[in-house]
């Protein structure tokens, strides 16, 4: 059987995603993916346009995987329980799939993500979590940015070995989530914020 039989965008994306987790997203090239399938580089071009297209496909696939995991984790939960479930699912995915997670953090073309299921689901899950804290409008957006910054920062630093202290990261993570819960329950409204 020829190695190119059954080659399609989904198989190429899956192989590239697995490579990204193993060797880092920046090391995934069309040449490396072609070699994985035992074909020449031009054989991929009927399935993916270029490396940017392939990385976008990895990001979109990863976003679906990650939001599916978060959705299952938060189902039937609210408040602190939902926050902890959401955060743990986020962190676990980033640690287990560092290359795919990296792809989700890269800037993508607006057209590529406008109606992408993972992007839409991410917004829905975040909004649902924060509405459980009675946040809406600008407060919801600001709180969402805080959560993303915290989760992303922690997961990224942890993945690259950025925490070189004797204290286990799980203990710090638990305290951070407790602090976030407390902050979200006492979130200042725009009327309470002092202008600079």
Short mmCIF file of C-alpha atoms in Angstrom, two decimals:
data_model
loop_
_atom_site.label_atom_id
_atom_site.label_comp_id
_atom_site.label_asym_id
_atom_site.label_seq_id
_atom_site.Cartn_x
_atom_site.Cartn_y
_atom_site.Cartn_z
CA UNK A 1 0.00 0.00 0.00
CA UNK A 2 1.30 3.44 -0.90
CA UNK A 3 2.03 5.65 2.14
CA UNK A 4 -0.05 8.45 0.61
CA UNK A 5 -3.24 6.35 0.51
CA UNK A 6 -5.71 7.87 2.95
CA UNK A 7 -3.70 11.04 3.39
CA UNK A 8 -6.01 13.95 4.22
CA UNK A 9 -6.02 17.22 6.15
CA UNK A 10 -7.28 15.55 9.35
CA UNK A 11 -4.55 12.89 9.41
CA UNK A 12 -1.88 15.47 8.61
CA UNK A 13 -3.15 17.78 11.34
CA UNK A 14 -3.27 14.99 13.91
CA UNK A 15 0.26 13.88 13.11
CA UNK A 16 1.52 17.47 13.26
CA UNK A 17 -0.26 18.01 16.60
CA UNK A 18 1.42 14.92 18.06
CA UNK A 19 4.78 16.13 16.75
CA UNK A 20 4.18 19.56 18.28
CA UNK A 21 3.64 17.97 21.69
CA UNK A 22 6.78 15.86 21.32
CA UNK A 23 9.25 18.34 19.80
CA UNK A 24 7.61 21.78 20.12
CA UNK A 25 5.38 23.65 17.71
CA UNK A 26 8.25 25.70 16.25
CA UNK A 27 10.01 22.49 15.21
CA UNK A 28 7.05 21.18 13.21
CA UNK A 29 7.72 21.73 9.52
CA UNK A 30 6.01 20.51 6.39
CA UNK A 31 9.17 18.56 5.58
CA UNK A 32 9.05 16.79 8.95
CA UNK A 33 5.37 15.93 8.54
CA UNK A 34 5.96 14.68 4.98
CA UNK A 35 8.80 12.50 6.23
CA UNK A 36 6.50 11.08 8.91
CA UNK A 37 4.11 9.91 6.19
CA UNK A 38 6.88 8.77 3.87
CA UNK A 39 5.97 11.25 1.13
CA UNK A 40 7.56 14.27 -0.52
CA UNK A 41 6.63 17.77 0.69
CA UNK A 42 4.50 18.59 -2.39
CA UNK A 43 2.16 15.69 -1.50
CA UNK A 44 0.90 17.72 1.47
CA UNK A 45 -0.08 20.78 -0.55
CA UNK A 46 -3.29 19.26 -1.84
CA UNK A 47 -4.41 18.98 1.81
CA UNK A 48 -2.86 22.00 3.57
CA UNK A 49 -1.89 25.32 1.94
CA UNK A 50 1.30 26.02 3.87
CA UNK A 51 2.87 25.84 7.34
CA UNK A 52 0.70 28.70 8.64
CA UNK A 53 -2.42 26.82 7.53
CA UNK A 54 -1.17 23.67 9.25
CA UNK A 55 -0.48 25.51 12.52
CA UNK A 56 -3.92 27.11 12.34
CA UNK A 57 -5.45 23.65 11.92
CA UNK A 58 -3.51 22.41 14.96
CA UNK A 59 -4.77 25.37 16.99
CA UNK A 60 -8.39 24.83 15.95
CA UNK A 61 -8.21 21.11 16.73
CA UNK A 62 -6.59 21.81 20.10
CA UNK A 63 -9.22 24.40 20.98
CA UNK A 64 -11.96 21.83 20.43
CA UNK A 65 -10.10 19.21 22.48
CA UNK A 66 -9.45 21.64 25.32
CA UNK A 67 -12.96 23.09 25.47
CA UNK A 68 -14.48 19.60 25.30
CA UNK A 69 -12.39 18.67 28.34
CA UNK A 70 -13.35 21.85 30.20
CA UNK A 71 -17.03 21.40 29.28
CA UNK A 72 -17.10 17.91 30.76
CA UNK A 73 -15.26 19.09 33.88
CA UNK A 74 -17.61 21.99 34.68
CA UNK A 75 -20.87 20.25 33.81
CA UNK A 76 -23.32 20.58 36.71
CA UNK A 77 -20.98 22.78 38.73
CA UNK A 78 -21.14 26.43 39.72
CA UNK A 79 -19.14 28.99 41.67
CA UNK A 80 -15.94 27.76 43.29
CA UNK A 81 -16.46 24.16 42.16
CA UNK A 82 -16.83 25.27 38.54
CA UNK A 83 -13.81 27.56 38.78
CA UNK A 84 -11.60 24.78 40.14
CA UNK A 85 -12.85 22.25 37.57
CA UNK A 86 -12.37 24.74 34.71
CA UNK A 87 -8.88 25.72 35.88
CA UNK A 88 -7.71 22.15 36.46
CA UNK A 89 -8.94 21.00 33.05
CA UNK A 90 -7.19 23.97 31.44
CA UNK A 91 -3.92 23.34 33.27
CA UNK A 92 -3.99 19.58 32.65
CA UNK A 93 -4.50 20.05 28.92
CA UNK A 94 -1.66 22.57 28.70
CA UNK A 95 0.69 20.21 30.56
CA UNK A 96 -0.30 17.10 28.61
CA UNK A 97 -0.29 18.77 25.19
CA UNK A 98 2.28 21.59 25.31
CA UNK A 99 2.68 21.91 21.55
CA UNK A 100 -1.03 21.97 20.83
CA UNK A 101 -1.60 24.39 23.68
CA UNK A 102 1.14 26.64 22.28
CA UNK A 103 -0.72 26.66 18.95
CA UNK A 104 -3.88 27.95 20.66
CA UNK A 105 -1.95 30.93 22.03
CA UNK A 106 -0.60 32.13 18.68
CA UNK A 107 -2.31 34.96 16.81
CA UNK A 108 -4.64 33.52 14.17
CA UNK A 109 -6.47 35.14 11.29
CA UNK A 110 -9.86 36.44 12.42
CA UNK A 111 -11.54 34.64 9.52
CA UNK A 112 -10.07 31.32 10.68
CA UNK A 113 -11.50 31.54 14.19
CA UNK A 114 -14.68 33.58 13.70
CA UNK A 115 -17.03 30.59 13.75
CA UNK A 116 -14.57 27.91 14.86
CA UNK A 117 -16.29 25.56 17.35
CA UNK A 118 -13.43 25.64 19.87
CA UNK A 119 -13.24 29.44 19.93
CA UNK A 120 -17.01 29.81 20.28
CA UNK A 121 -17.15 27.17 23.02
CA UNK A 122 -14.29 28.82 24.92
CA UNK A 123 -16.22 32.09 25.10
CA UNK A 124 -19.41 30.29 26.13
CA UNK A 125 -17.71 28.33 28.91
CA UNK A 126 -15.93 31.38 30.29
CA UNK A 127 -19.10 33.48 30.22
CA UNK A 128 -21.09 30.72 31.94
CA UNK A 129 -18.45 30.39 34.66
CA UNK A 130 -18.36 34.13 35.33
CA UNK A 131 -22.13 34.58 35.24
CA UNK A 132 -22.12 32.16 38.16
CA UNK A 133 -20.38 35.00 40.00
CA UNK A 134 -23.04 37.49 38.84
CA UNK A 135 -20.62 39.18 36.45
CA UNK A 136 -21.76 40.66 33.15
CA UNK A 137 -20.78 43.31 30.63
CA UNK A 138 -17.36 44.94 31.08
CA UNK A 139 -16.84 43.21 34.45
CA UNK A 140 -17.25 39.81 32.79
CA UNK A 141 -14.72 40.71 30.09
CA UNK A 142 -12.21 42.01 32.62
CA UNK A 143 -12.60 38.96 34.87
CA UNK A 144 -12.25 36.67 31.84
CA UNK A 145 -8.98 38.36 30.95
CA UNK A 146 -7.74 37.92 34.49
CA UNK A 147 -8.56 34.20 34.47
CA UNK A 148 -6.94 33.62 31.09
CA UNK A 149 -3.82 35.55 32.10
CA UNK A 150 -3.53 33.60 35.34
CA UNK A 151 -4.20 30.15 33.88
CA UNK A 152 -1.97 30.75 30.86
CA UNK A 153 0.84 32.29 32.87
CA UNK A 154 0.91 29.52 35.43
CA UNK A 155 0.63 26.69 32.87
CA UNK A 156 3.29 28.19 30.63
CA UNK A 157 5.78 28.82 33.44
CA UNK A 158 5.16 25.35 34.83
CA UNK A 159 5.65 23.69 31.44
CA UNK A 160 9.01 25.38 30.84
CA UNK A 161 10.25 24.73 34.37
CA UNK A 162 9.88 28.33 35.46
CA UNK A 163 9.03 27.51 39.07
CA UNK A 164 12.30 26.53 40.76
CA UNK A 165 11.18 26.76 44.37
CA UNK A 166 11.01 23.88 46.83
CA UNK A 167 7.26 24.38 47.31
CA UNK A 168 5.23 22.05 45.12
CA UNK A 169 3.33 23.83 42.36
CA UNK A 170 0.07 22.07 43.28
CA UNK A 171 0.01 23.87 46.62
CA UNK A 172 0.51 27.24 44.96
CA UNK A 173 -2.11 26.41 42.32
CA UNK A 174 -4.71 25.58 44.98
CA UNK A 175 -4.06 28.84 46.83
CA UNK A 176 -4.23 30.84 43.59
CA UNK A 177 -7.62 29.32 42.78
CA UNK A 178 -8.87 30.12 46.28
CA UNK A 179 -7.69 33.71 45.82
CA UNK A 180 -9.38 33.95 42.41
CA UNK A 181 -12.63 32.66 43.88
CA UNK A 182 -12.49 35.25 46.64
CA UNK A 183 -11.72 38.00 44.16
CA UNK A 184 -14.55 36.97 41.82
CA UNK A 185 -17.06 36.98 44.69
CA UNK A 186 -15.99 40.54 45.56
CA UNK A 187 -15.37 41.86 42.05
CA UNK A 188 -15.44 45.68 41.97
CA UNK A 189 -17.99 47.19 39.63
CA UNK A 190 -16.96 49.91 37.20
CA UNK A 191 -18.54 52.48 39.56
CA UNK A 192 -16.21 51.37 42.36
CA UNK A 193 -13.01 51.62 40.30
CA UNK A 194 -11.09 54.82 40.89
CA UNK A 195 -10.05 56.51 37.59
CA UNK A 196 -6.32 56.98 37.05
#
